[in-house]
PDB file of C-alpha atoms in Angstrom:
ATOM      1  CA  UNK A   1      -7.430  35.172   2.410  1.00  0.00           C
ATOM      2  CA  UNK A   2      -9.121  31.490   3.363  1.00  0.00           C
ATOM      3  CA  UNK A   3      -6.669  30.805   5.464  1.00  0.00           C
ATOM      4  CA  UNK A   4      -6.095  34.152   7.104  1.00  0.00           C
ATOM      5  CA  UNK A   5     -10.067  34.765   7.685  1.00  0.00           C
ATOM      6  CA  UNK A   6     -11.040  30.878   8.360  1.00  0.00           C
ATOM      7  CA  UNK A   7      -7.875  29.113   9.182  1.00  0.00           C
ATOM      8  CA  UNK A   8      -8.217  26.999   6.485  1.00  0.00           C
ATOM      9  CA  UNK A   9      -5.196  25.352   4.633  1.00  0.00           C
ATOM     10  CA  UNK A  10      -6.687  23.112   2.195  1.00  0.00           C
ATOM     11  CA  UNK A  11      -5.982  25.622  -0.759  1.00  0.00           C
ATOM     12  CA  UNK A  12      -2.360  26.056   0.837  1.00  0.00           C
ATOM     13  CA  UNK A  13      -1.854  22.276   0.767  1.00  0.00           C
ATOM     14  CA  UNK A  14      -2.956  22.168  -2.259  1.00  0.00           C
ATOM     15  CA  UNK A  15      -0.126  24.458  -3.467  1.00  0.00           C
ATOM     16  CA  UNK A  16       2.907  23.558  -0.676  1.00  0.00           C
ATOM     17  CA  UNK A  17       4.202  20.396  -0.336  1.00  0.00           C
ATOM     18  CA  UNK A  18       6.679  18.759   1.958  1.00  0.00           C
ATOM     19  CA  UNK A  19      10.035  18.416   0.544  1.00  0.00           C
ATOM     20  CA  UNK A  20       9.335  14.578   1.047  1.00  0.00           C
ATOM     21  CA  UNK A  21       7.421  14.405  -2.215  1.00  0.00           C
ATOM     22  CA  UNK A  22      10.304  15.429  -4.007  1.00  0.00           C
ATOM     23  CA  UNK A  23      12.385  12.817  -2.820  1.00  0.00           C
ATOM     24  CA  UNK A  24       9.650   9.632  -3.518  1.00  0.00           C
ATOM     25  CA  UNK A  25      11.389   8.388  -6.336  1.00  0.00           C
ATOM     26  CA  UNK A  26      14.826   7.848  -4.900  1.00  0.00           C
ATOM     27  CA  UNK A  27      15.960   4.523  -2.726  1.00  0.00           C
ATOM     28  CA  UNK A  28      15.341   4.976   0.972  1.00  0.00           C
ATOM     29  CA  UNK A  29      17.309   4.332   3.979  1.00  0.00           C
ATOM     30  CA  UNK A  30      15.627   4.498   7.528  1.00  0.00           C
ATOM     31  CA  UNK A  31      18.175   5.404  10.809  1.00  0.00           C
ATOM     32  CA  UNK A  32      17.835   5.188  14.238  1.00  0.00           C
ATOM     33  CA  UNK A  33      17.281   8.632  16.069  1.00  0.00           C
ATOM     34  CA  UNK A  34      20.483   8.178  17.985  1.00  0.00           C
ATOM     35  CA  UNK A  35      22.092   8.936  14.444  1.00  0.00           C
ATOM     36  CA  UNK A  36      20.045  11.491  13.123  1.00  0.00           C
ATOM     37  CA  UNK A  37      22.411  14.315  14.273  1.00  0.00           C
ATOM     38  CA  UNK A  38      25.541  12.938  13.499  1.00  0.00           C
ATOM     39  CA  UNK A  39      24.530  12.819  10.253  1.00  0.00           C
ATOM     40  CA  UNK A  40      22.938  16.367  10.505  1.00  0.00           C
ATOM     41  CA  UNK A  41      26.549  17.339  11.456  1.00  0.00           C
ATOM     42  CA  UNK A  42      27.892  15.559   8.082  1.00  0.00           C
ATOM     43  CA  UNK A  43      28.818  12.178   9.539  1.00  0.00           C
ATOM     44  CA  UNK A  44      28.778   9.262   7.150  1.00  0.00           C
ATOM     45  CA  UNK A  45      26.382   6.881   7.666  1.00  0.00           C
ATOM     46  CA  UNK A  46      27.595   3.277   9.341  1.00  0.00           C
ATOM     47  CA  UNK A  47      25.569   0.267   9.042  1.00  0.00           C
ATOM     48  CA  UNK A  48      24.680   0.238  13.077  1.00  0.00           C
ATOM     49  CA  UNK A  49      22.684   3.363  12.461  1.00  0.00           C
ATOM     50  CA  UNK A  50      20.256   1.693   9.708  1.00  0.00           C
ATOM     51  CA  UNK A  51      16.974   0.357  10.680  1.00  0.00           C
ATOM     52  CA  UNK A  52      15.628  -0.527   7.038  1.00  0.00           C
ATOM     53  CA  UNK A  53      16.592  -0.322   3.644  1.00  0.00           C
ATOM     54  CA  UNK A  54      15.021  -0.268  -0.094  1.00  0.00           C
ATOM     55  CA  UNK A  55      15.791  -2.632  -2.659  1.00  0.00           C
ATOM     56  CA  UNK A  56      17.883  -1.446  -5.802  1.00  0.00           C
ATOM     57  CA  UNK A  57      20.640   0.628  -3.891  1.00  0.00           C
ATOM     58  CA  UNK A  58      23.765   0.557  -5.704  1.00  0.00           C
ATOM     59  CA  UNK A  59      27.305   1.875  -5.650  1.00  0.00           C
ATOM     60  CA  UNK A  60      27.380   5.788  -6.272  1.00  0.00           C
ATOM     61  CA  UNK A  61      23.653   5.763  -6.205  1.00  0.00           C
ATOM     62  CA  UNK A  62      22.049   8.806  -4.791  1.00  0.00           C
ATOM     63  CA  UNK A  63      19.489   7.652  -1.901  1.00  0.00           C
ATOM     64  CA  UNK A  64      17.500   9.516   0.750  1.00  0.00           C
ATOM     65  CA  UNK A  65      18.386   9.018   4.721  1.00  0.00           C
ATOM     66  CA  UNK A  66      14.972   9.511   6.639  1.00  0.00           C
ATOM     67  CA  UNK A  67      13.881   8.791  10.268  1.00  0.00           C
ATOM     68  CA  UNK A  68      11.564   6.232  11.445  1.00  0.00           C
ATOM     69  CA  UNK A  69       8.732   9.675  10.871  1.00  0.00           C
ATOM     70  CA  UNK A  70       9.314   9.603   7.294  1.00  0.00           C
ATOM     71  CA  UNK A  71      11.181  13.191   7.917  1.00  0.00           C
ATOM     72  CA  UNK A  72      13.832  13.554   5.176  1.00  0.00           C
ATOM     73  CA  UNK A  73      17.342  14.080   6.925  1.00  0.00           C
ATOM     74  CA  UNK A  74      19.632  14.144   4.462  1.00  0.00           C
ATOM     75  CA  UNK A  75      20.911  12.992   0.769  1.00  0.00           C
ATOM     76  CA  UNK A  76      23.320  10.853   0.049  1.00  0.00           C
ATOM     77  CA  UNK A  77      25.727   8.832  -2.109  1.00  0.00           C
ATOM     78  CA  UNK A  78      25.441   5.165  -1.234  1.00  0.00           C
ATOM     79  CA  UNK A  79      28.656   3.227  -0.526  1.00  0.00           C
ATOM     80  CA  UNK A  80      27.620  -0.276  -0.387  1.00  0.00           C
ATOM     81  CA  UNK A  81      25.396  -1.878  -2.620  1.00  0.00           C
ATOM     82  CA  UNK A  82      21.795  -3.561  -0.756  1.00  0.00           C
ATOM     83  CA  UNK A  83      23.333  -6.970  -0.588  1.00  0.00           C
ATOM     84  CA  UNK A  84      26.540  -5.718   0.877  1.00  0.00           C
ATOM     85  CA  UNK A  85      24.083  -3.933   3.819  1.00  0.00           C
ATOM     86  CA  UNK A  86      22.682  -7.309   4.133  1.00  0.00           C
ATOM     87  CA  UNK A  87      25.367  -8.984   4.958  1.00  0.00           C
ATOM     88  CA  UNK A  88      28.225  -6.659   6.368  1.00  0.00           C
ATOM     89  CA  UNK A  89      28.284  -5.721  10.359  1.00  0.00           C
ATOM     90  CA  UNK A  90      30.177  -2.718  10.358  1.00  0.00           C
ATOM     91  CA  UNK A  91      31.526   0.135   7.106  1.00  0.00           C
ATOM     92  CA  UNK A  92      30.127   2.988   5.428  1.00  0.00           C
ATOM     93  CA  UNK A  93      27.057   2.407   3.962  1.00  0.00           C
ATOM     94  CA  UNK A  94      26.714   6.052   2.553  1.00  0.00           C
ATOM     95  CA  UNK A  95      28.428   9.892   2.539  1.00  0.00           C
ATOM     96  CA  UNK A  96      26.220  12.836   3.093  1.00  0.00           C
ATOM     97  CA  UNK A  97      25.638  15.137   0.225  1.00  0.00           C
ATOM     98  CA  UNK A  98      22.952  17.509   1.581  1.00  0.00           C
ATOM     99  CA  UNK A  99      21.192  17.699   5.193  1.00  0.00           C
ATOM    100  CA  UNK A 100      17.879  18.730   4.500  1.00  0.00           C
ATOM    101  CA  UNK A 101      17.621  18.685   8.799  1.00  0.00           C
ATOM    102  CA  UNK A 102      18.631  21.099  10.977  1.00  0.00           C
ATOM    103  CA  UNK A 103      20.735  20.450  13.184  1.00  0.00           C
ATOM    104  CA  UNK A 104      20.085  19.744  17.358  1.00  0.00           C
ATOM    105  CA  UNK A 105      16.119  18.618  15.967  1.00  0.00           C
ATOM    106  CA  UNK A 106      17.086  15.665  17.135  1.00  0.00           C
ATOM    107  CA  UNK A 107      19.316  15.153  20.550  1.00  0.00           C
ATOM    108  CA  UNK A 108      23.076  14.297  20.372  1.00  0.00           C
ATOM    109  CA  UNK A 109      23.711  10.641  21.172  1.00  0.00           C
ATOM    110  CA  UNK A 110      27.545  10.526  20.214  1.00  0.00           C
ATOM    111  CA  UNK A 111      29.850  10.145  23.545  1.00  0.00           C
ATOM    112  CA  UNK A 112      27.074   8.715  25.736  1.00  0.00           C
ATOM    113  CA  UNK A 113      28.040   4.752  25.041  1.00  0.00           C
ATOM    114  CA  UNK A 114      30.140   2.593  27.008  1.00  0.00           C
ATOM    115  CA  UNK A 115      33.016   2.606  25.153  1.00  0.00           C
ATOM    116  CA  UNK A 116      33.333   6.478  25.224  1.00  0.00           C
ATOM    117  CA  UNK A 117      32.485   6.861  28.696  1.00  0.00           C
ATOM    118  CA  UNK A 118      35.254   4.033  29.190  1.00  0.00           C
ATOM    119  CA  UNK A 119      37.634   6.193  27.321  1.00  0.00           C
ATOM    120  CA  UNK A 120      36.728   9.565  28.852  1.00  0.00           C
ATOM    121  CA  UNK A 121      37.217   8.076  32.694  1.00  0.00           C
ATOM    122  CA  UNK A 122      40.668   7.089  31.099  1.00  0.00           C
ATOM    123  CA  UNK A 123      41.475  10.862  29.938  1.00  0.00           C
ATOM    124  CA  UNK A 124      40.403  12.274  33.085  1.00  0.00           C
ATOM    125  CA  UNK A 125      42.434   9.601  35.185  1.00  0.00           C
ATOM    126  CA  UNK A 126      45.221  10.423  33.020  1.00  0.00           C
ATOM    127  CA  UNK A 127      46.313   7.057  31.675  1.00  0.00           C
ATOM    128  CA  UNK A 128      45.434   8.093  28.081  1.00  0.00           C
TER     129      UNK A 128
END
């Protein structure tokens, strides 16, 4: 009635809360936007996607993939302990579980980088 008379959602806050609160208490992992909807398509996440990483991640541990918003995108089973993260340069660092995200939030950034413009030139020249 507040809200629908006075457009006031503190007693709807109060009541609803973002997924996100749910999800406090497990390790996070922070990805560039260029990855966001790979992952929304159920990609596993590579190490040149991360940005930043939480302490305490651990093989088969379940973590939480989020943008650099805070917006949950998905949940995941982690592949690669935090020092392995640390020091690798390329691997799976995790395989989706659940998107939370729907998909196309977030433009598509697969096929736009050199090396697959390089290899699409090829297919249309017909040498591959």
């Amino acid at each position: 009635w507040r809200y629908e008379n006075y457009k006031d959602e503190t007693y709807l806050r109060r009541v609803v809360l973002p997924l996100e609160v749910l999800l406090l208490k497990l390790p996070r992992i922070v990805i560039k936007d260029s990855s966001i909807n790979a992952i929304c398509y159920g990609a596993k996440l590579m190490i040149p996607g991360i940005l930043r990483y939480d302490n305490g991640i651990n093989v088969g541990t379940e973590i939480v993939i989020m943008s650099t918003k805070g917006e949950a995108v998905a949940v995941a089973i982690a592949q690669m302990t935090t020092a392995e993260i640390g020091s690798c340069d390329h691997g799976v660092v995790a395989k989706t579980k659940r998107v939370i995200m729907d998909r196309e939030t977030y433009p598509r950034k697969w096929k736009e980088g050199p090396h697959a413009k390089r290899k699409q030139e090829l297919i249309k020249s017909g040498q591959l």
